[in-house]
């Protein structure tokens, strides 16, 4: 039932009412003829006239609504007339300019959500396309060299953390103890597609990430472990990632297959060369760690690192164990310090004394057929590398490190445990 009220709007009755109830509703909605924002009757007066009704506002709200028919207040989208359930609601609608009804608001919200979702989907497609480009290079684990399989296995065991970046770089990867070897290995694994390096993102990709995730890049640095750690909400932060081979489903399968390849111990001629180079580089890195300790910590003497010293250390590594070699290094570092103190002056030749004394000594050792008898515990800075520990566990029954072995003995023992099809290579290595 509808009743015209005035020029502002009409009253709609939501259910049949008694005459007394109609009077309550009509008096409640009666608008001041000169000012549509004021009412002709006060609520308290209506309550006093009809006490049995209770609270007029509550009764009117349940049984009627006021429809504002003035075009000035209709919905700006669909032209629908606004409805009020009480006076407060009515006054609020009068104050609104450019009124939009609830239905049109809901449609507008839905359209805006769809628009934003389309934008997000566009950005996501940009990111997905970029990631596909980054990780498009496929490879087979069986195509990796023997040392690369060992190294990748250790990298995944130590640094893999789901889809987050590996906490390694070309500069801080430490598998062998030799920065030169590890750096080259890092580059080789990246070139073969095992590792993917994400540096500065292309402008459109960065814009897509900023739109979806914001500009926060929460990169922390763990000084205790000398590695970077990421806690980003985005799924592609800058860093180094492991690229999963397409034929493998999860990381556990990768680890299992790599370990199976390692234990199968099948190698090629190029593998032998890489193994030999690895062992030599590990030992050379150990010796330079010893020399750095003697130079900077124990005796504080200047020592010049030259190609001549490199060659001498490689010769020594092939013929003498690390603990015996370190005793010789320590002894001649002490003698060098005493000599520098004795002459009482330092000049451009001073850093060469250690190398000269050491070279002269090993020349005598070689020409006279002497044996090195004394050993010395290594400095605290000299640690067993991850590769050395793994290979000792797999192939060196009586050793947990290579300290008491020469590089020749290390390579020979290692290769004897591997499956080499060319028997001539084994015989040559025995010699």
GROMACS .gro file of C-alpha atoms in nm:
model
  431
    1UNK     CA    1   0.000   0.000   0.000
    2UNK     CA    2   0.134   0.346  -0.090
    3UNK     CA    3   0.039   0.688   0.040
    4UNK     CA    4   0.150   1.019  -0.107
    5UNK     CA    5   0.318   1.224   0.164
    6UNK     CA    6   0.437   1.544   0.001
    7UNK     CA    7   0.654   1.670  -0.281
    8UNK     CA    8   0.956   1.486  -0.135
    9UNK     CA    9   0.831   1.131  -0.151
   10UNK     CA   10   0.572   0.867  -0.066
   11UNK     CA   11   0.513   0.623   0.221
   12UNK     CA   12   0.507   0.251   0.141
   13UNK     CA   13   0.331   0.025   0.392
   14UNK     CA   14   0.497  -0.314   0.415
   15UNK     CA   15   0.201  -0.494   0.575
   16UNK     CA   16  -0.167  -0.432   0.659
   17UNK     CA   17  -0.201  -0.190   0.953
   18UNK     CA   18  -0.481  -0.085   1.188
   19UNK     CA   19  -0.610   0.269   1.178
   20UNK     CA   20  -0.410   0.357   1.489
   21UNK     CA   21  -0.092   0.204   1.343
   22UNK     CA   22  -0.146   0.396   1.018
   23UNK     CA   23  -0.164   0.720   1.214
   24UNK     CA   24   0.167   0.641   1.385
   25UNK     CA   25   0.339   0.575   1.051
   26UNK     CA   26   0.184   0.878   0.879
   27UNK     CA   27   0.269   1.116   1.163
   28UNK     CA   28   0.625   0.978   1.179
   29UNK     CA   29   0.688   1.038   0.805
   30UNK     CA   30   0.505   1.371   0.781
   31UNK     CA   31   0.758   1.616   0.628
   32UNK     CA   32   0.765   1.989   0.697
   33UNK     CA   33   0.603   2.153   0.395
   34UNK     CA   34   0.860   2.432   0.376
   35UNK     CA   35   1.175   2.236   0.463
   36UNK     CA   36   1.215   1.870   0.351
   37UNK     CA   37   1.495   1.820   0.606
   38UNK     CA   38   1.255   1.872   0.897
   39UNK     CA   39   0.957   1.673   1.023
   40UNK     CA   40   0.613   1.801   1.120
   41UNK     CA   41   0.582   1.586   1.434
   42UNK     CA   42   0.833   1.506   1.706
   43UNK     CA   43   0.893   1.141   1.790
   44UNK     CA   44   0.829   1.205   2.160
   45UNK     CA   45   0.490   1.359   2.078
   46UNK     CA   46   0.396   1.055   1.867
   47UNK     CA   47   0.504   0.825   2.150
   48UNK     CA   48   0.291   1.021   2.398
   49UNK     CA   49  -0.018   0.999   2.173
   50UNK     CA   50   0.024   0.625   2.104
   51UNK     CA   51   0.200   0.474   2.408
   52UNK     CA   52   0.081   0.122   2.328
   53UNK     CA   53   0.294   0.123   2.008
   54UNK     CA   54   0.620   0.138   2.204
   55UNK     CA   55   0.914   0.304   2.033
   56UNK     CA   56   0.781   0.473   1.716
   57UNK     CA   57   1.108   0.454   1.520
   58UNK     CA   58   1.134   0.078   1.570
   59UNK     CA   59   0.770   0.019   1.479
   60UNK     CA   60   0.788   0.238   1.167
   61UNK     CA   61   1.112   0.077   1.051
   62UNK     CA   62   0.953  -0.268   1.067
   63UNK     CA   63   0.629  -0.173   0.894
   64UNK     CA   64   0.710   0.093   0.636
   65UNK     CA   65   0.968   0.270   0.425
   66UNK     CA   66   0.982   0.617   0.279
   67UNK     CA   67   1.060   0.646  -0.094
   68UNK     CA   68   1.213   0.977  -0.201
   69UNK     CA   69   1.053   1.057  -0.535
   70UNK     CA   70   1.229   1.387  -0.601
   71UNK     CA   71   1.452   1.340  -0.909
   72UNK     CA   72   1.720   1.546  -0.738
   73UNK     CA   73   1.788   1.252  -0.505
   74UNK     CA   74   1.747   0.955  -0.743
   75UNK     CA   75   2.031   0.716  -0.832
   76UNK     CA   76   2.274   0.884  -1.071
   77UNK     CA   77   2.334   0.551  -1.246
   78UNK     CA   78   1.996   0.387  -1.292
   79UNK     CA   79   1.750   0.657  -1.178
   80UNK     CA   80   1.614   0.437  -0.900
   81UNK     CA   81   1.446   0.624  -0.613
   82UNK     CA   82   1.617   0.590  -0.272
   83UNK     CA   83   1.432   0.431   0.020
   84UNK     CA   84   1.460   0.516   0.391
   85UNK     CA   85   1.361   0.293   0.687
   86UNK     CA   86   1.381   0.568   0.951
   87UNK     CA   87   1.435   0.942   0.986
   88UNK     CA   88   1.812   0.916   1.036
   89UNK     CA   89   1.840   0.712   0.719
   90UNK     CA   90   1.620   0.961   0.534
   91UNK     CA   91   1.824   1.265   0.641
   92UNK     CA   92   2.146   1.091   0.543
   93UNK     CA   93   2.013   1.030   0.192
   94UNK     CA   94   1.907   1.394   0.159
   95UNK     CA   95   2.263   1.504   0.231
   96UNK     CA   96   2.411   1.281  -0.037
   97UNK     CA   97   2.497   1.432  -0.370
   98UNK     CA   98   2.529   1.218  -0.679
   99UNK     CA   99   2.349   0.932  -0.499
  100UNK     CA  100   2.416   0.575  -0.616
  101UNK     CA  101   2.185   0.295  -0.506
  102UNK     CA  102   2.311  -0.023  -0.335
  103UNK     CA  103   2.260  -0.236  -0.646
  104UNK     CA  104   2.461   0.001  -0.866
  105UNK     CA  105   2.732   0.026  -0.600
  106UNK     CA  106   2.759  -0.354  -0.590
  107UNK     CA  107   2.786  -0.366  -0.969
  108UNK     CA  108   3.052  -0.092  -0.966
  109UNK     CA  109   3.251  -0.275  -0.698
  110UNK     CA  110   3.234  -0.598  -0.894
  111UNK     CA  111   3.344  -0.425  -1.215
  112UNK     CA  112   3.633  -0.260  -1.032
  113UNK     CA  113   3.739  -0.594  -0.887
  114UNK     CA  114   3.730  -0.747  -1.234
  115UNK     CA  115   3.932  -0.456  -1.374
  116UNK     CA  116   4.197  -0.491  -1.102
  117UNK     CA  117   4.207  -0.868  -1.145
  118UNK     CA  118   4.260  -0.825  -1.519
  119UNK     CA  119   4.550  -0.589  -1.447
  120UNK     CA  120   4.698  -0.834  -1.194
  121UNK     CA  121   4.657  -1.120  -1.442
  122UNK     CA  122   4.839  -0.914  -1.703
  123UNK     CA  123   5.124  -0.852  -1.459
  124UNK     CA  124   5.128  -1.218  -1.358
  125UNK     CA  125   5.151  -1.321  -1.722
  126UNK     CA  126   5.451  -1.089  -1.763
  127UNK     CA  127   5.620  -1.254  -1.464
  128UNK     CA  128   5.531  -1.607  -1.576
  129UNK     CA  129   5.665  -1.535  -1.924
  130UNK     CA  130   5.988  -1.392  -1.780
  131UNK     CA  131   6.035  -1.691  -1.548
  132UNK     CA  132   5.973  -1.930  -1.836
  133UNK     CA  133   6.249  -1.753  -2.029
  134UNK     CA  134   6.486  -1.778  -1.733
  135UNK     CA  135   6.425  -2.146  -1.670
  136UNK     CA  136   6.368  -2.260  -2.028
  137UNK     CA  137   6.709  -2.428  -2.062
  138UNK     CA  138   6.673  -2.799  -1.989
  139UNK     CA  139   6.945  -3.052  -1.913
  140UNK     CA  140   6.996  -3.411  -1.804
  141UNK     CA  141   7.177  -3.495  -1.481
  142UNK     CA  142   7.362  -3.775  -1.659
  143UNK     CA  143   7.525  -3.518  -1.889
  144UNK     CA  144   7.707  -3.348  -1.601
  145UNK     CA  145   8.069  -3.435  -1.531
  146UNK     CA  146   8.149  -3.648  -1.229
  147UNK     CA  147   8.280  -3.352  -1.027
  148UNK     CA  148   7.980  -3.140  -1.131
  149UNK     CA  149   7.743  -3.409  -1.000
  150UNK     CA  150   7.928  -3.414  -0.667
  151UNK     CA  151   7.922  -3.035  -0.646
  152UNK     CA  152   7.554  -2.999  -0.739
  153UNK     CA  153   7.465  -3.266  -0.483
  154UNK     CA  154   7.650  -3.072  -0.211
  155UNK     CA  155   7.496  -2.741  -0.319
  156UNK     CA  156   7.143  -2.881  -0.295
  157UNK     CA  157   7.214  -3.043   0.042
  158UNK     CA  158   7.362  -2.726   0.192
  159UNK     CA  159   7.183  -2.436   0.026
  160UNK     CA  160   6.851  -2.545  -0.129
  161UNK     CA  161   6.544  -2.391   0.038
  162UNK     CA  162   6.237  -2.471  -0.170
  163UNK     CA  163   6.182  -2.203  -0.437
  164UNK     CA  164   6.386  -1.935  -0.262
  165UNK     CA  165   6.726  -1.826  -0.393
  166UNK     CA  166   7.025  -2.040  -0.302
  167UNK     CA  167   7.236  -1.846  -0.053
  168UNK     CA  168   7.542  -1.861  -0.278
  169UNK     CA  169   7.713  -1.641  -0.535
  170UNK     CA  170   7.999  -1.681  -0.776
  171UNK     CA  171   8.225  -1.524  -0.512
  172UNK     CA  172   8.122  -1.706  -0.193
  173UNK     CA  173   8.053  -2.064  -0.308
  174UNK     CA  174   8.273  -2.285  -0.091
  175UNK     CA  175   8.277  -2.653  -0.183
  176UNK     CA  176   8.644  -2.729  -0.239
  177UNK     CA  177   8.818  -2.453  -0.045
  178UNK     CA  178   8.967  -2.325  -0.372
  179UNK     CA  179   8.793  -2.007  -0.481
  180UNK     CA  180   8.925  -2.040  -0.836
  181UNK     CA  181   8.792  -2.394  -0.874
  182UNK     CA  182   8.457  -2.318  -0.709
  183UNK     CA  183   8.409  -2.004  -0.917
  184UNK     CA  184   8.473  -2.194  -1.242
  185UNK     CA  185   8.241  -2.472  -1.127
  186UNK     CA  186   7.968  -2.217  -1.054
  187UNK     CA  187   8.000  -2.075  -1.406
  188UNK     CA  188   7.994  -2.424  -1.562
  189UNK     CA  189   7.677  -2.524  -1.374
  190UNK     CA  190   7.511  -2.198  -1.479
  191UNK     CA  191   7.608  -2.247  -1.844
  192UNK     CA  192   7.464  -2.599  -1.841
  193UNK     CA  193   7.134  -2.472  -1.702
  194UNK     CA  194   7.158  -2.616  -1.349
  195UNK     CA  195   7.182  -2.273  -1.188
  196UNK     CA  196   6.988  -1.965  -1.295
  197UNK     CA  197   7.116  -1.620  -1.199
  198UNK     CA  198   6.856  -1.346  -1.152
  199UNK     CA  199   7.015  -1.001  -1.145
  200UNK     CA  200   6.834  -0.673  -1.210
  201UNK     CA  201   6.485  -0.745  -1.338
  202UNK     CA  202   6.369  -0.593  -1.670
  203UNK     CA  203   6.171  -0.273  -1.619
  204UNK     CA  204   5.833  -0.423  -1.711
  205UNK     CA  205   5.893  -0.724  -1.484
  206UNK     CA  206   5.998  -0.499  -1.194
  207UNK     CA  207   5.684  -0.291  -1.252
  208UNK     CA  208   5.474  -0.608  -1.242
  209UNK     CA  209   5.631  -0.718  -0.912
  210UNK     CA  210   5.589  -0.373  -0.759
  211UNK     CA  211   5.222  -0.371  -0.860
  212UNK     CA  212   5.153  -0.713  -0.708
  213UNK     CA  213   5.388  -0.730  -0.408
  214UNK     CA  214   5.490  -0.369  -0.345
  215UNK     CA  215   5.843  -0.235  -0.339
  216UNK     CA  216   5.962  -0.416  -0.025
  217UNK     CA  217   6.274  -0.628  -0.070
  218UNK     CA  218   6.355  -0.789   0.261
  219UNK     CA  219   6.713  -0.907   0.211
  220UNK     CA  220   6.905  -1.001   0.526
  221UNK     CA  221   7.272  -1.084   0.557
  222UNK     CA  222   7.383  -1.353   0.798
  223UNK     CA  223   7.731  -1.254   0.914
  224UNK     CA  224   7.775  -1.575   1.109
  225UNK     CA  225   7.752  -1.789   0.798
  226UNK     CA  226   7.869  -1.530   0.542
  227UNK     CA  227   7.561  -1.581   0.330
  228UNK     CA  228   7.256  -1.384   0.226
  229UNK     CA  229   6.906  -1.492   0.327
  230UNK     CA  230   6.580  -1.387   0.162
  231UNK     CA  231   6.238  -1.355   0.323
  232UNK     CA  232   6.046  -1.196   0.040
  233UNK     CA  233   5.676  -1.231  -0.025
  234UNK     CA  234   5.743  -1.226  -0.399
  235UNK     CA  235   5.835  -1.556  -0.562
  236UNK     CA  236   6.133  -1.437  -0.768
  237UNK     CA  237   6.384  -1.232  -0.572
  238UNK     CA  238   6.726  -1.151  -0.706
  239UNK     CA  239   6.974  -1.432  -0.649
  240UNK     CA  240   7.080  -1.776  -0.771
  241UNK     CA  241   6.818  -2.047  -0.829
  242UNK     CA  242   6.833  -2.419  -0.892
  243UNK     CA  243   6.671  -2.508  -1.225
  244UNK     CA  244   6.482  -2.837  -1.188
  245UNK     CA  245   6.522  -3.071  -1.489
  246UNK     CA  246   6.187  -3.110  -1.666
  247UNK     CA  247   6.194  -3.490  -1.644
  248UNK     CA  248   6.222  -3.480  -1.262
  249UNK     CA  249   5.931  -3.397  -1.031
  250UNK     CA  250   6.086  -3.287  -0.700
  251UNK     CA  251   6.412  -3.203  -0.527
  252UNK     CA  252   6.434  -3.534  -0.337
  253UNK     CA  253   6.439  -3.718  -0.669
  254UNK     CA  254   6.721  -3.491  -0.791
  255UNK     CA  255   6.928  -3.566  -0.480
  256UNK     CA  256   6.859  -3.939  -0.513
  257UNK     CA  257   6.961  -3.950  -0.878
  258UNK     CA  258   7.274  -3.742  -0.820
  259UNK     CA  259   7.383  -3.966  -0.533
  260UNK     CA  260   7.317  -4.274  -0.746
  261UNK     CA  261   7.534  -4.128  -1.024
  262UNK     CA  262   7.812  -4.054  -0.772
  263UNK     CA  263   7.801  -4.402  -0.619
  264UNK     CA  264   7.793  -4.566  -0.963
  265UNK     CA  265   8.141  -4.413  -1.004
  266UNK     CA  266   8.145  -4.420  -1.384
  267UNK     CA  267   8.387  -4.164  -1.527
  268UNK     CA  268   8.540  -4.054  -1.857
  269UNK     CA  269   8.887  -3.932  -1.952
  270UNK     CA  270   8.781  -3.570  -1.903
  271UNK     CA  271   8.650  -3.663  -1.557
  272UNK     CA  272   8.996  -3.789  -1.461
  273UNK     CA  273   9.149  -3.460  -1.565
  274UNK     CA  274   8.890  -3.266  -1.366
  275UNK     CA  275   8.940  -3.486  -1.058
  276UNK     CA  276   9.317  -3.435  -1.076
  277UNK     CA  277   9.274  -3.060  -1.111
  278UNK     CA  278   9.027  -3.053  -0.821
  279UNK     CA  279   9.266  -3.236  -0.587
  280UNK     CA  280   9.557  -3.010  -0.688
  281UNK     CA  281   9.348  -2.696  -0.635
  282UNK     CA  282   9.226  -2.812  -0.294
  283UNK     CA  283   9.580  -2.883  -0.178
  284UNK     CA  284   9.715  -2.556  -0.319
  285UNK     CA  285   9.438  -2.365  -0.140
  286UNK     CA  286   9.528  -2.548   0.185
  287UNK     CA  287   9.895  -2.454   0.150
  288UNK     CA  288   9.817  -2.088   0.086
  289UNK     CA  289   9.591  -2.086   0.392
  290UNK     CA  290   9.889  -2.218   0.590
  291UNK     CA  291  10.119  -1.954   0.441
  292UNK     CA  292   9.870  -1.676   0.516
  293UNK     CA  293   9.855  -1.793   0.877
  294UNK     CA  294  10.234  -1.790   0.909
  295UNK     CA  295  10.257  -1.451   0.739
  296UNK     CA  296   9.980  -1.267   0.924
  297UNK     CA  297   9.935  -1.449   1.254
  298UNK     CA  298  10.228  -1.655   1.377
  299UNK     CA  299  10.544  -1.482   1.250
  300UNK     CA  300  10.412  -1.166   1.083
  301UNK     CA  301  10.660  -1.175   0.797
  302UNK     CA  302  10.600  -1.049   0.441
  303UNK     CA  303  10.566  -1.332   0.187
  304UNK     CA  304  10.545  -1.268  -0.186
  305UNK     CA  305  10.300  -1.493  -0.375
  306UNK     CA  306  10.447  -1.559  -0.718
  307UNK     CA  307  10.414  -1.810  -1.002
  308UNK     CA  308  10.747  -1.952  -0.886
  309UNK     CA  309  10.601  -2.019  -0.540
  310UNK     CA  310  10.291  -2.169  -0.707
  311UNK     CA  311  10.503  -2.414  -0.904
  312UNK     CA  312  10.704  -2.509  -0.597
  313UNK     CA  313  10.390  -2.578  -0.392
  314UNK     CA  314  10.240  -2.792  -0.670
  315UNK     CA  315  10.560  -2.999  -0.682
  316UNK     CA  316  10.564  -3.035  -0.305
  317UNK     CA  317  10.193  -3.135  -0.303
  318UNK     CA  318  10.255  -3.426  -0.540
  319UNK     CA  319  10.541  -3.566  -0.333
  320UNK     CA  320  10.470  -3.483   0.030
  321UNK     CA  321  10.170  -3.492   0.262
  322UNK     CA  322  10.008  -3.174   0.388
  323UNK     CA  323  10.111  -3.217   0.752
  324UNK     CA  324  10.477  -3.277   0.660
  325UNK     CA  325  10.475  -2.991   0.412
  326UNK     CA  326  10.330  -2.760   0.674
  327UNK     CA  327  10.614  -2.840   0.910
  328UNK     CA  328  10.860  -2.732   0.639
  329UNK     CA  329  10.659  -2.414   0.574
  330UNK     CA  330  10.648  -2.337   0.945
  331UNK     CA  331  11.020  -2.407   0.994
  332UNK     CA  332  11.130  -2.182   0.706
  333UNK     CA  333  10.886  -1.908   0.805
  334UNK     CA  334  11.051  -1.910   1.147
  335UNK     CA  335  11.396  -1.903   0.985
  336UNK     CA  336  11.286  -1.619   0.756
  337UNK     CA  337  11.166  -1.416   1.053
  338UNK     CA  338  11.495  -1.474   1.233
  339UNK     CA  339  11.694  -1.372   0.925
  340UNK     CA  340  11.494  -1.051   0.877
  341UNK     CA  341  11.550  -0.964   1.242
  342UNK     CA  342  11.921  -1.043   1.211
  343UNK     CA  343  11.988  -0.815   0.914
  344UNK     CA  344  11.782  -0.546   1.082
  345UNK     CA  345  11.635  -0.387   0.771
  346UNK     CA  346  11.361  -0.440   0.517
  347UNK     CA  347  11.355  -0.358   0.148
  348UNK     CA  348  11.188  -0.474  -0.175
  349UNK     CA  349  11.367  -0.811  -0.147
  350UNK     CA  350  11.231  -0.894   0.200
  351UNK     CA  351  10.902  -1.059   0.082
  352UNK     CA  352  11.106  -1.293  -0.141
  353UNK     CA  353  11.316  -1.445   0.138
  354UNK     CA  354  11.060  -1.708   0.240
  355UNK     CA  355  11.016  -1.838  -0.116
  356UNK     CA  356  11.394  -1.842  -0.168
  357UNK     CA  357  11.466  -2.036   0.153
  358UNK     CA  358  11.184  -2.282   0.082
  359UNK     CA  359  11.295  -2.339  -0.279
  360UNK     CA  360  11.657  -2.397  -0.178
  361UNK     CA  361  11.549  -2.645   0.088
  362UNK     CA  362  11.329  -2.858  -0.140
  363UNK     CA  363  11.597  -2.853  -0.409
  364UNK     CA  364  11.828  -3.021  -0.157
  365UNK     CA  365  11.552  -3.261  -0.053
  366UNK     CA  366  11.503  -3.368  -0.413
  367UNK     CA  367  11.869  -3.391  -0.520
  368UNK     CA  368  11.985  -3.570  -0.205
  369UNK     CA  369  11.682  -3.798  -0.179
  370UNK     CA  370  11.588  -3.684   0.169
  371UNK     CA  371  11.260  -3.779   0.333
  372UNK     CA  372  11.040  -3.540   0.529
  373UNK     CA  373  10.999  -3.688   0.875
  374UNK     CA  374  10.839  -3.418   1.088
  375UNK     CA  375  10.473  -3.320   1.086
  376UNK     CA  376  10.288  -3.027   1.239
  377UNK     CA  377   9.920  -2.970   1.319
  378UNK     CA  378   9.755  -2.738   1.071
  379UNK     CA  379   9.637  -2.388   1.167
  380UNK     CA  380   9.277  -2.345   1.277
  381UNK     CA  381   9.204  -2.157   0.955
  382UNK     CA  382   9.268  -2.468   0.743
  383UNK     CA  383   8.946  -2.669   0.723
  384UNK     CA  384   8.841  -2.986   0.545
  385UNK     CA  385   8.626  -2.893   0.245
  386UNK     CA  386   8.280  -3.037   0.178
  387UNK     CA  387   8.402  -3.223  -0.131
  388UNK     CA  388   8.699  -3.370   0.056
  389UNK     CA  389   8.473  -3.494   0.338
  390UNK     CA  390   8.225  -3.657   0.099
  391UNK     CA  391   8.493  -3.831  -0.109
  392UNK     CA  392   8.670  -3.960   0.203
  393UNK     CA  393   8.340  -4.101   0.327
  394UNK     CA  394   8.273  -4.278  -0.004
  395UNK     CA  395   8.616  -4.397  -0.120
  396UNK     CA  396   8.885  -4.359   0.150
  397UNK     CA  397   8.835  -4.639   0.399
  398UNK     CA  398   9.102  -4.533   0.648
  399UNK     CA  399   9.095  -4.155   0.607
  400UNK     CA  400   8.849  -3.883   0.702
  401UNK     CA  401   9.061  -3.613   0.535
  402UNK     CA  402   9.362  -3.587   0.304
  403UNK     CA  403   9.608  -3.427   0.546
  404UNK     CA  404   9.843  -3.728   0.559
  405UNK     CA  405   9.835  -3.795   0.183
  406UNK     CA  406  10.009  -3.648  -0.120
  407UNK     CA  407   9.797  -3.531  -0.414
  408UNK     CA  408   9.937  -3.824  -0.615
  409UNK     CA  409   9.816  -4.067  -0.348
  410UNK     CA  410   9.477  -3.896  -0.327
  411UNK     CA  411   9.412  -3.915  -0.702
  412UNK     CA  412   9.541  -4.272  -0.725
  413UNK     CA  413   9.327  -4.398  -0.434
  414UNK     CA  414   9.021  -4.216  -0.563
  415UNK     CA  415   9.051  -4.341  -0.920
  416UNK     CA  416   9.104  -4.701  -0.809
  417UNK     CA  417   8.751  -4.693  -0.663
  418UNK     CA  418   8.596  -4.559  -0.983
  419UNK     CA  419   8.473  -4.744  -1.291
  420UNK     CA  420   8.727  -4.655  -1.561
  421UNK     CA  421   8.675  -4.849  -1.884
  422UNK     CA  422   9.023  -4.773  -2.023
  423UNK     CA  423   9.258  -5.000  -1.824
  424UNK     CA  424   9.561  -4.816  -1.958
  425UNK     CA  425   9.452  -4.509  -1.767
  426UNK     CA  426   9.448  -4.706  -1.443
  427UNK     CA  427   9.795  -4.848  -1.503
  428UNK     CA  428   9.936  -4.506  -1.586
  429UNK     CA  429   9.780  -4.363  -1.273
  430UNK     CA  430   9.938  -4.636  -1.058
  431UNK     CA  431  10.278  -4.523  -1.178
   0.00000   0.00000   0.00000
